[in-house]
PDB file of C-alpha atoms and ligand atoms in Angstrom:
ATOM      1  CA  MET A   1       9.266  21.690   7.686  1.00 44.00           C
ATOM      2  CA  GLU A   2       5.756  22.829   6.888  1.00 47.00           C
ATOM      3  CA  LYS A   3       3.314  21.054   9.213  1.00 49.00           C
ATOM      4  CA  THR A   4       0.570  19.255   7.286  1.00 75.00           C
ATOM      5  CA  SER A   5      -1.293  16.062   8.010  1.00 88.00           C
ATOM      6  CA  PRO A   6      -0.672  13.035   5.862  1.00 96.00           C
ATOM      7  CA  LYS A   7      -3.234  12.376   3.154  1.00 96.00           C
ATOM      8  CA  LYS A   8      -5.778   9.666   3.937  1.00 97.00           C
ATOM      9  CA  TRP A   9      -5.840   6.683   1.595  1.00 98.00           C
ATOM     10  CA  VAL A  10      -7.976   3.595   1.189  1.00 98.00           C
ATOM     11  CA  ILE A  11      -6.463   1.217  -1.356  1.00 98.00           C
ATOM     12  CA  GLY A  12      -8.123  -1.979  -2.535  1.00 98.00           C
ATOM     13  CA  ASN A  13      -5.547  -4.687  -3.203  1.00 98.00           C
ATOM     14  CA  TRP A  14      -7.462  -7.154  -5.347  1.00 98.00           C
ATOM     15  CA  LYS A  15      -4.481  -9.571  -5.478  1.00 98.00           C
ATOM     16  CA  LEU A  16      -5.211 -12.283  -8.089  1.00 98.00           C
ATOM     17  CA  ASN A  17      -8.971 -11.592  -8.157  1.00 98.00           C
ATOM     18  CA  PRO A  18     -11.571 -11.473  -9.648  1.00 98.00           C
ATOM     19  CA  TYR A  19     -12.319 -12.631 -13.231  1.00 98.00           C
ATOM     20  CA  PHE A  20     -12.533  -9.812 -15.752  1.00 98.00           C
ATOM     21  CA  GLN A  21     -16.297  -9.341 -15.983  1.00 97.00           C
ATOM     22  CA  ASP A  22     -16.618  -9.265 -12.204  1.00 98.00           C
ATOM     23  CA  ALA A  23     -13.679  -6.863 -12.030  1.00 97.00           C
ATOM     24  CA  GLN A  24     -15.411  -4.465 -14.394  1.00 96.00           C
ATOM     25  CA  ALA A  25     -18.650  -4.628 -12.400  1.00 97.00           C
ATOM     26  CA  LEU A  26     -16.821  -4.111  -9.112  1.00 97.00           C
ATOM     27  CA  PHE A  27     -14.900  -1.199 -10.537  1.00 95.00           C
ATOM     28  CA  GLN A  28     -18.075   0.396 -11.805  1.00 94.00           C
ATOM     29  CA  SER A  29     -19.790   0.122  -8.409  1.00 95.00           C
ATOM     30  CA  ILE A  30     -16.829   1.749  -6.681  1.00 95.00           C
ATOM     31  CA  THR A  31     -16.376   4.551  -9.199  1.00 93.00           C
ATOM     32  CA  GLN A  32     -20.104   5.292  -9.243  1.00 92.00           C
ATOM     33  CA  HIS A  33     -19.953   5.745  -5.507  1.00 90.00           C
ATOM     34  CA  ILE A  34     -16.989   8.075  -5.413  1.00 90.00           C
ATOM     35  CA  GLU A  35     -17.621  10.075  -8.590  1.00 87.00           C
ATOM     36  CA  GLY A  36     -18.814  13.595  -7.875  1.00 82.00           C
ATOM     37  CA  GLN A  37     -18.223  13.223  -4.124  1.00 86.00           C
ATOM     38  CA  SER A  38     -15.617  15.343  -2.456  1.00 87.00           C
ATOM     39  CA  LEU A  39     -14.386  12.607  -0.132  1.00 91.00           C
ATOM     40  CA  ASP A  40     -11.699  13.556   2.360  1.00 92.00           C
ATOM     41  CA  CYS A  41      -9.840  10.373   1.464  1.00 95.00           C
ATOM     42  CA  GLN A  42      -7.997   9.207  -1.647  1.00 97.00           C
ATOM     43  CA  VAL A  43      -9.385   5.921  -2.953  1.00 97.00           C
ATOM     44  CA  ALA A  44      -7.249   3.716  -5.208  1.00 97.00           C
ATOM     45  CA  ILE A  45      -7.433   0.244  -6.697  1.00 98.00           C
ATOM     46  CA  ALA A  46      -4.630  -2.270  -7.259  1.00 98.00           C
ATOM     47  CA  PRO A  47      -6.114  -4.713  -9.788  1.00 98.00           C
ATOM     48  CA  PRO A  48      -4.307  -7.772 -11.159  1.00 98.00           C
ATOM     49  CA  THR A  49      -1.557  -6.932 -13.649  1.00 97.00           C
ATOM     50  CA  ALA A  50      -3.636  -8.323 -16.509  1.00 97.00           C
ATOM     51  CA  TYR A  51      -6.152  -5.478 -16.089  1.00 97.00           C
ATOM     52  CA  LEU A  52      -3.809  -2.559 -15.420  1.00 96.00           C
ATOM     53  CA  ALA A  53      -3.702  -1.233 -18.964  1.00 92.00           C
ATOM     54  CA  PHE A  54      -7.459  -1.621 -19.356  1.00 94.00           C
ATOM     55  CA  PHE A  55      -8.297   0.388 -16.240  1.00 94.00           C
ATOM     56  CA  SER A  56      -5.541   2.934 -16.601  1.00 92.00           C
ATOM     57  CA  ALA A  57      -6.581   3.764 -20.180  1.00 89.00           C
ATOM     58  CA  GLN A  58      -9.937   5.033 -18.966  1.00 85.00           C
ATOM     59  CA  ASN A  59     -10.516   8.449 -17.602  1.00 78.00           C
ATOM     60  CA  LEU A  60     -10.995   7.392 -14.015  1.00 81.00           C
ATOM     61  CA  PRO A  61     -11.667   9.320 -10.838  1.00 83.00           C
ATOM     62  CA  LEU A  62      -9.103   7.271  -8.906  1.00 93.00           C
ATOM     63  CA  PRO A  63      -5.488   6.152  -9.254  1.00 96.00           C
ATOM     64  CA  ILE A  64      -4.614   2.671 -10.446  1.00 97.00           C
ATOM     65  CA  VAL A  65      -1.877   0.906  -8.498  1.00 98.00           C
ATOM     66  CA  ALA A  66       0.354  -1.940  -9.707  1.00 98.00           C
ATOM     67  CA  GLN A  67       0.796  -4.799  -7.230  1.00 98.00           C
ATOM     68  CA  ASP A  68       4.447  -5.295  -8.099  1.00 98.00           C
ATOM     69  CA  ILE A  69       7.131  -4.325 -10.622  1.00 98.00           C
ATOM     70  CA  SER A  70      10.155  -5.993 -12.137  1.00 98.00           C
ATOM     71  CA  ILE A  71      13.747  -5.819 -10.959  1.00 98.00           C
ATOM     72  CA  VAL A  72      14.610  -4.689 -14.503  1.00 98.00           C
ATOM     73  CA  ASN A  73      13.576  -1.307 -15.819  1.00 98.00           C
ATOM     74  CA  GLY A  74      12.939   0.307 -19.176  1.00 97.00           C
ATOM     75  CA  THR A  75      12.289  -2.021 -22.095  1.00 98.00           C
ATOM     76  CA  GLY A  76      14.199  -5.009 -23.462  1.00 98.00           C
ATOM     77  CA  ALA A  77      14.357  -8.751 -23.880  1.00 98.00           C
ATOM     78  CA  TYR A  78      12.800  -9.635 -20.512  1.00 98.00           C
ATOM     79  CA  THR A  79       9.951 -11.977 -21.317  1.00 98.00           C
ATOM     80  CA  GLY A  80       7.095 -11.742 -18.881  1.00 96.00           C
ATOM     81  CA  GLU A  81       8.341  -8.725 -16.931  1.00 98.00           C
ATOM     82  CA  ILE A  82       6.494  -5.446 -16.236  1.00 97.00           C
ATOM     83  CA  SER A  83       8.823  -2.510 -15.683  1.00 98.00           C
ATOM     84  CA  ALA A  84       8.216   0.665 -13.704  1.00 98.00           C
ATOM     85  CA  ASP A  85       8.993   2.690 -16.801  1.00 98.00           C
ATOM     86  CA  LEU A  86       6.441   0.831 -18.908  1.00 97.00           C
ATOM     87  CA  LEU A  87       3.796   1.352 -16.243  1.00 97.00           C
ATOM     88  CA  LYS A  88       4.541   5.061 -16.035  1.00 97.00           C
ATOM     89  CA  HIS A  89       4.051   5.330 -19.790  1.00 96.00           C
ATOM     90  CA  ALA A  90       0.772   3.412 -19.456  1.00 95.00           C
ATOM     91  CA  ASN A  91      -0.538   6.011 -16.978  1.00 94.00           C
ATOM     92  CA  VAL A  92       0.022   3.906 -13.862  1.00 97.00           C
ATOM     93  CA  ASN A  93       1.686   6.116 -11.270  1.00 97.00           C
ATOM     94  CA  TYR A  94       1.708   3.940  -8.141  1.00 98.00           C
ATOM     95  CA  THR A  95       2.990   0.512  -7.194  1.00 98.00           C
ATOM     96  CA  LEU A  96       3.032  -1.690  -4.127  1.00 98.00           C
ATOM     97  CA  ILE A  97       6.494  -2.961  -3.205  1.00 98.00           C
ATOM     98  CA  GLY A  98       7.384  -5.585  -0.621  1.00 98.00           C
ATOM     99  CA  HIS A  99       3.959  -7.081   0.002  1.00 98.00           C
ATOM    100  CA  SER A 100       4.489 -10.060   2.310  1.00 97.00           C
ATOM    101  CA  GLU A 101       2.999 -12.403  -0.303  1.00 97.00           C
ATOM    102  CA  ARG A 102       5.753 -11.336  -2.727  1.00 98.00           C
ATOM    103  CA  ARG A 103       8.400 -11.600   0.020  1.00 97.00           C
ATOM    104  CA  GLU A 104       7.233 -15.046   1.181  1.00 96.00           C
ATOM    105  CA  LEU A 105       5.990 -16.739  -1.996  1.00 97.00           C
ATOM    106  CA  PHE A 106       7.962 -15.148  -4.819  1.00 97.00           C
ATOM    107  CA  GLY A 107      11.459 -14.676  -3.482  1.00 96.00           C
ATOM    108  CA  ASP A 108      11.459 -10.910  -2.955  1.00 97.00           C
ATOM    109  CA  HIS A 109      14.522 -10.644  -0.738  1.00 98.00           C
ATOM    110  CA  VAL A 110      16.090  -7.369   0.284  1.00 98.00           C
ATOM    111  CA  GLU A 111      18.286  -6.809  -2.778  1.00 98.00           C
ATOM    112  CA  ARG A 112      15.379  -7.430  -5.152  1.00 98.00           C
ATOM    113  CA  LEU A 113      13.145  -5.075  -3.184  1.00 98.00           C
ATOM    114  CA  GLN A 114      15.784  -2.367  -3.147  1.00 98.00           C
ATOM    115  CA  GLN A 115      16.213  -2.682  -6.909  1.00 98.00           C
ATOM    116  CA  LYS A 116      12.444  -2.395  -7.351  1.00 98.00           C
ATOM    117  CA  ILE A 117      12.322   0.688  -5.125  1.00 98.00           C
ATOM    118  CA  LYS A 118      15.095   2.316  -7.157  1.00 98.00           C
ATOM    119  CA  ASN A 119      13.347   1.465 -10.428  1.00 98.00           C
ATOM    120  CA  ALA A 120       9.993   2.776  -9.241  1.00 98.00           C
ATOM    121  CA  ILE A 121      11.324   6.037  -7.846  1.00 98.00           C
ATOM    122  CA  GLY A 122      13.673   6.490 -10.814  1.00 98.00           C
ATOM    123  CA  SER A 123      10.728   6.177 -13.200  1.00 98.00           C
ATOM    124  CA  GLY A 124       8.601   8.638 -11.255  1.00 98.00           C
ATOM    125  CA  LEU A 125       6.239   6.165  -9.599  1.00 98.00           C
ATOM    126  CA  HIS A 126       4.955   6.577  -6.057  1.00 98.00           C
ATOM    127  CA  ILE A 127       5.494   3.506  -3.926  1.00 98.00           C
ATOM    128  CA  ILE A 128       3.379   1.871  -1.266  1.00 98.00           C
ATOM    129  CA  TYR A 129       6.065   0.024   0.674  1.00 98.00           C
ATOM    130  CA  CYS A 130       4.733  -2.845   2.781  1.00 98.00           C
ATOM    131  CA  VAL A 131       6.264  -3.855   6.096  1.00 98.00           C
ATOM    132  CA  GLY A 132       5.178  -6.299   8.774  1.00 98.00           C
ATOM    133  CA  GLU A 133       6.199  -9.146  11.028  1.00 97.00           C
ATOM    134  CA  SER A 134       5.222 -12.833  11.141  1.00 95.00           C
ATOM    135  CA  LEU A 135       3.405 -14.396  14.087  1.00 93.00           C
ATOM    136  CA  GLU A 136       6.627 -16.102  15.267  1.00 94.00           C
ATOM    137  CA  GLN A 137       8.464 -12.782  15.181  1.00 96.00           C
ATOM    138  CA  ARG A 138       5.667 -11.057  17.132  1.00 94.00           C
ATOM    139  CA  GLU A 139       5.481 -13.820  19.721  1.00 92.00           C
ATOM    140  CA  ALA A 140       9.247 -13.670  20.172  1.00 96.00           C
ATOM    141  CA  GLY A 141       8.926  -9.934  20.902  1.00 96.00           C
ATOM    142  CA  HIS A 142      10.722  -8.887  17.693  1.00 98.00           C
ATOM    143  CA  ALA A 143       7.883  -7.184  15.799  1.00 97.00           C
ATOM    144  CA  LYS A 144       9.277  -3.655  16.091  1.00 98.00           C
ATOM    145  CA  ASP A 145      12.850  -4.696  15.271  1.00 98.00           C
ATOM    146  CA  ILE A 146      11.636  -6.418  12.102  1.00 98.00           C
ATOM    147  CA  VAL A 147       9.631  -3.419  10.948  1.00 98.00           C
ATOM    148  CA  ILE A 148      12.474  -1.003  11.707  1.00 98.00           C
ATOM    149  CA  GLN A 149      14.843  -3.261   9.761  1.00 98.00           C
ATOM    150  CA  GLN A 150      12.474  -3.163   6.763  1.00 98.00           C
ATOM    151  CA  LEU A 151      12.336   0.636   7.020  1.00 98.00           C
ATOM    152  CA  GLN A 152      16.124   0.781   7.124  1.00 98.00           C
ATOM    153  CA  GLU A 153      16.255  -1.273   3.928  1.00 98.00           C
ATOM    154  CA  LEU A 154      13.944   1.267   2.321  1.00 98.00           C
ATOM    155  CA  LYS A 155      15.876   4.272   3.591  1.00 98.00           C
ATOM    156  CA  ALA A 156      19.161   2.849   2.295  1.00 98.00           C
ATOM    157  CA  VAL A 157      18.031   3.434  -1.306  1.00 98.00           C
ATOM    158  CA  LEU A 158      16.143   6.725  -0.955  1.00 98.00           C
ATOM    159  CA  SER A 159      17.321  10.301  -1.135  1.00 98.00           C
ATOM    160  CA  GLU A 160      15.683  12.883   1.118  1.00 98.00           C
ATOM    161  CA  ASP A 161      13.473  14.103  -1.749  1.00 98.00           C
ATOM    162  CA  ASP A 162      12.372  10.565  -2.649  1.00 98.00           C
ATOM    163  CA  TRP A 163      10.411  10.293   0.613  1.00 98.00           C
ATOM    164  CA  GLN A 164       7.773  12.560  -0.930  1.00 97.00           C
ATOM    165  CA  ASN A 165       6.796   9.644  -3.148  1.00 98.00           C
ATOM    166  CA  VAL A 166       6.480   7.060  -0.400  1.00 98.00           C
ATOM    167  CA  ILE A 167       3.476   5.639   1.447  1.00 98.00           C
ATOM    168  CA  ILE A 168       4.074   2.980   4.105  1.00 98.00           C
ATOM    169  CA  ALA A 169       1.659   0.112   4.712  1.00 98.00           C
ATOM    170  CA  TYR A 170       2.001  -1.842   7.964  1.00 98.00           C
ATOM    171  CA  GLU A 171       0.592  -5.303   7.351  1.00 97.00           C
ATOM    172  CA  PRO A 172       1.262  -7.830  10.104  1.00 97.00           C
ATOM    173  CA  ILE A 173       1.524 -11.112   8.203  1.00 95.00           C
ATOM    174  CA  TRP A 174      -0.551 -13.012  10.772  1.00 93.00           C
ATOM    175  CA  ALA A 175      -3.490 -10.646  10.148  1.00 92.00           C
ATOM    176  CA  ILE A 176      -3.571 -10.986   6.354  1.00 91.00           C
ATOM    177  CA  GLY A 177      -6.504 -12.991   5.048  1.00 86.00           C
ATOM    178  CA  THR A 178      -6.949 -14.651   8.437  1.00 87.00           C
ATOM    179  CA  GLY A 179      -9.841 -12.602   9.795  1.00 82.00           C
ATOM    180  CA  LYS A 180      -7.530 -11.665  12.721  1.00 82.00           C
ATOM    181  CA  THR A 181      -7.030  -7.920  12.859  1.00 81.00           C
ATOM    182  CA  ALA A 182      -4.366  -6.336  15.010  1.00 87.00           C
ATOM    183  CA  LEU A 183      -5.999  -4.697  18.007  1.00 92.00           C
ATOM    184  CA  PRO A 184      -6.337  -0.993  17.204  1.00 95.00           C
ATOM    185  CA  GLN A 185      -3.996  -0.235  20.116  1.00 95.00           C
ATOM    186  CA  ASP A 186      -1.334  -2.635  18.780  1.00 95.00           C
ATOM    187  CA  ALA A 187      -1.670  -1.232  15.266  1.00 97.00           C
ATOM    188  CA  GLN A 188      -1.447   2.329  16.596  1.00 97.00           C
ATOM    189  CA  ASP A 189       1.577   1.376  18.675  1.00 98.00           C
ATOM    190  CA  MET A 190       3.423   0.072  15.596  1.00 98.00           C
ATOM    191  CA  HIS A 191       2.346   3.061  13.518  1.00 98.00           C
ATOM    192  CA  ALA A 192       3.711   5.394  16.208  1.00 98.00           C
ATOM    193  CA  THR A 193       7.006   3.478  16.064  1.00 98.00           C
ATOM    194  CA  ILE A 194       7.090   3.867  12.286  1.00 98.00           C
ATOM    195  CA  ARG A 195       6.283   7.595  12.539  1.00 98.00           C
ATOM    196  CA  SER A 196       9.007   8.073  15.092  1.00 98.00           C
ATOM    197  CA  TYR A 197      11.545   6.262  12.872  1.00 98.00           C
ATOM    198  CA  LEU A 198      10.523   8.514   9.974  1.00 98.00           C
ATOM    199  CA  GLN A 199      10.828  11.631  12.150  1.00 98.00           C
ATOM    200  CA  ASP A 200      14.392  10.636  12.936  1.00 98.00           C
ATOM    201  CA  HIS A 201      15.273  10.110   9.268  1.00 98.00           C
ATOM    202  CA  THR A 202      13.359  12.476   7.012  1.00 98.00           C
ATOM    203  CA  THR A 203      11.859  15.935   7.145  1.00 97.00           C
ATOM    204  CA  TRP A 204       8.842  14.507   5.260  1.00 97.00           C
ATOM    205  CA  ALA A 205       7.862  12.269   8.197  1.00 97.00           C
ATOM    206  CA  ASN A 206       4.666  14.056   9.166  1.00 96.00           C
ATOM    207  CA  ARG A 207       3.376  14.005   5.599  1.00 97.00           C
ATOM    208  CA  ILE A 208       3.979  10.328   4.872  1.00 98.00           C
ATOM    209  CA  SER A 209       0.728   8.351   4.932  1.00 98.00           C
ATOM    210  CA  LEU A 210       0.855   5.240   7.125  1.00 98.00           C
ATOM    211  CA  LEU A 211      -1.749   2.652   6.105  1.00 98.00           C
ATOM    212  CA  TYR A 212      -2.816  -0.381   8.088  1.00 97.00           C
ATOM    213  CA  GLY A 213      -3.569  -3.673   6.295  1.00 97.00           C
ATOM    214  CA  GLY A 214      -4.693  -7.057   7.551  1.00 96.00           C
ATOM    215  CA  SER A 215      -8.357  -8.125   7.690  1.00 94.00           C
ATOM    216  CA  VAL A 216      -9.692  -4.566   7.539  1.00 96.00           C
ATOM    217  CA  LYS A 217     -13.464  -4.768   7.222  1.00 96.00           C
ATOM    218  CA  PRO A 218     -16.501  -2.551   7.841  1.00 97.00           C
ATOM    219  CA  GLU A 219     -16.764  -3.920  11.409  1.00 97.00           C
ATOM    220  CA  ASN A 220     -13.304  -2.702  12.468  1.00 96.00           C
ATOM    221  CA  ALA A 221     -12.651   0.217  10.095  1.00 97.00           C
ATOM    222  CA  VAL A 222     -14.076   2.967  12.326  1.00 97.00           C
ATOM    223  CA  GLU A 223     -11.971   1.894  15.305  1.00 97.00           C
ATOM    224  CA  LEU A 224      -8.812   1.628  13.197  1.00 97.00           C
ATOM    225  CA  ALA A 225      -9.515   4.979  11.529  1.00 97.00           C
ATOM    226  CA  ALA A 226      -9.802   6.604  14.966  1.00 97.00           C
ATOM    227  CA  CYS A 227      -6.133   5.825  15.750  1.00 97.00           C
ATOM    228  CA  THR A 228      -3.892   8.892  15.573  1.00 96.00           C
ATOM    229  CA  ASP A 229      -1.199   7.451  13.318  1.00 97.00           C
ATOM    230  CA  ILE A 230      -3.377   5.293  11.052  1.00 98.00           C
ATOM    231  CA  ASP A 231      -3.919   7.391   7.932  1.00 98.00           C
ATOM    232  CA  GLY A 232      -5.701   4.811   5.850  1.00 98.00           C
ATOM    233  CA  ALA A 233      -6.065   1.177   4.917  1.00 98.00           C
ATOM    234  CA  LEU A 234      -4.703  -1.333   2.439  1.00 98.00           C
ATOM    235  CA  VAL A 235      -7.635  -3.681   2.035  1.00 98.00           C
ATOM    236  CA  GLY A 236      -7.529  -7.199   0.572  1.00 98.00           C
ATOM    237  CA  GLY A 237     -10.582  -9.455   0.831  1.00 97.00           C
ATOM    238  CA  ALA A 238     -13.087  -6.756   1.802  1.00 98.00           C
ATOM    239  CA  SER A 239     -12.159  -4.674  -1.257  1.00 98.00           C
ATOM    240  CA  LEU A 240     -13.697  -7.350  -3.484  1.00 98.00           C
ATOM    241  CA  ASP A 241     -17.147  -6.510  -2.189  1.00 98.00           C
ATOM    242  CA  ALA A 242     -18.261  -3.036  -3.265  1.00 97.00           C
ATOM    243  CA  SER A 243     -20.466  -2.299  -0.263  1.00 97.00           C
ATOM    244  CA  SER A 244     -17.824  -3.445   2.257  1.00 98.00           C
ATOM    245  CA  PHE A 245     -15.139  -1.429   0.506  1.00 98.00           C
ATOM    246  CA  ILE A 246     -17.364   1.653   0.401  1.00 97.00           C
ATOM    247  CA  SER A 247     -18.076   1.344   4.160  1.00 97.00           C
ATOM    248  CA  ILE A 248     -14.327   1.250   4.821  1.00 98.00           C
ATOM    249  CA  ILE A 249     -13.808   4.322   2.616  1.00 97.00           C
ATOM    250  CA  GLN A 250     -16.515   6.147   4.568  1.00 96.00           C
ATOM    251  CA  ALA A 251     -14.913   5.224   7.883  1.00 97.00           C
ATOM    252  CA  PHE A 252     -11.623   6.819   6.852  1.00 97.00           C
ATOM    253  CA  ALA A 253     -13.214   9.774   5.038  1.00 96.00           C
ATOM    254  CA  GLN A 254     -14.964  10.670   8.300  1.00 93.00           C
ATOM    255  CA  LYS A 255     -11.839  10.237  10.424  1.00 82.00           C
TER     256      LYS A 255
HETATM  257  P1  13P B 301      -6.834  -8.925   3.791  1.00 59.87           P
HETATM  258  O1  13P B 301      -7.569  -7.605   3.929  1.00 59.87           O
HETATM  259  O2  13P B 301      -7.560  -9.908   2.932  1.00 59.87           O
HETATM  260  O3  13P B 301      -6.424  -9.474   5.112  1.00 59.87           O
HETATM  261  O4  13P B 301      -5.475  -8.597   3.000  1.00 59.87           O
HETATM  262  C1  13P B 301      -4.667  -7.568   3.430  1.00 59.87           C
HETATM  263  C2  13P B 301      -3.623  -7.329   2.410  1.00 59.87           C
HETATM  264  O5  13P B 301      -2.759  -8.159   2.200  1.00 59.87           O
HETATM  265  C3  13P B 301      -3.709  -6.087   1.628  1.00 59.87           C
HETATM  266  O6  13P B 301      -2.546  -5.860   0.902  1.00 59.87           O
END
């Protein structure tokens, strides 16, 4: 396999925020900052579903990412659903899959996630597949087993070539929206475990970007970016503030 480093990414996951006018203003501040710069880091935004078509219809300097997709694909009588295929045709080429908020709050169990992965890859989307353990699982010493299990569930539905379209985001659930960040050493340790799993299972391992998520902010971004196997960040709360998000982008661009 050709030896190349994984691409660096900083992705803002806006979740169900903010209201439309604020979203437009935030978007403008971010795009103004990155336009014309040759940053050594790919910046992307995952806005709420309601704004996907609006943002993706513009000629933007950064990819738009869906936060989730349906278990059904194509078109049809599926009121309220958003399919991978529809997104692809609306110029959205990336989607998150398996965010812990979808797993915990909206019933995304393994079979649903595997169907979503198949739909996304089948429609030509790139996926940002989220993994991570709960506090109870970490305290019981099972963090790595849980993450490996989640990777196995991913691998079970991918062909060797499909790995080219995969980004992994490690988001320990106890660090999301809590202000508690994993210690850089702990995050690096898990990322090294993920890299090693990938090396055992795909020839694309050294090109797959591994992002860390969970209370990433300007104050900890430089330290996280310095870790060997952390190739970027999936940022929640801090991505809603343009200057914080831009500081995080700079931290990874200078890695
Ligand atoms: P916070 O950055 O708000 O902790 O959220 C992380 C996250 O869930 C990104 O997907």
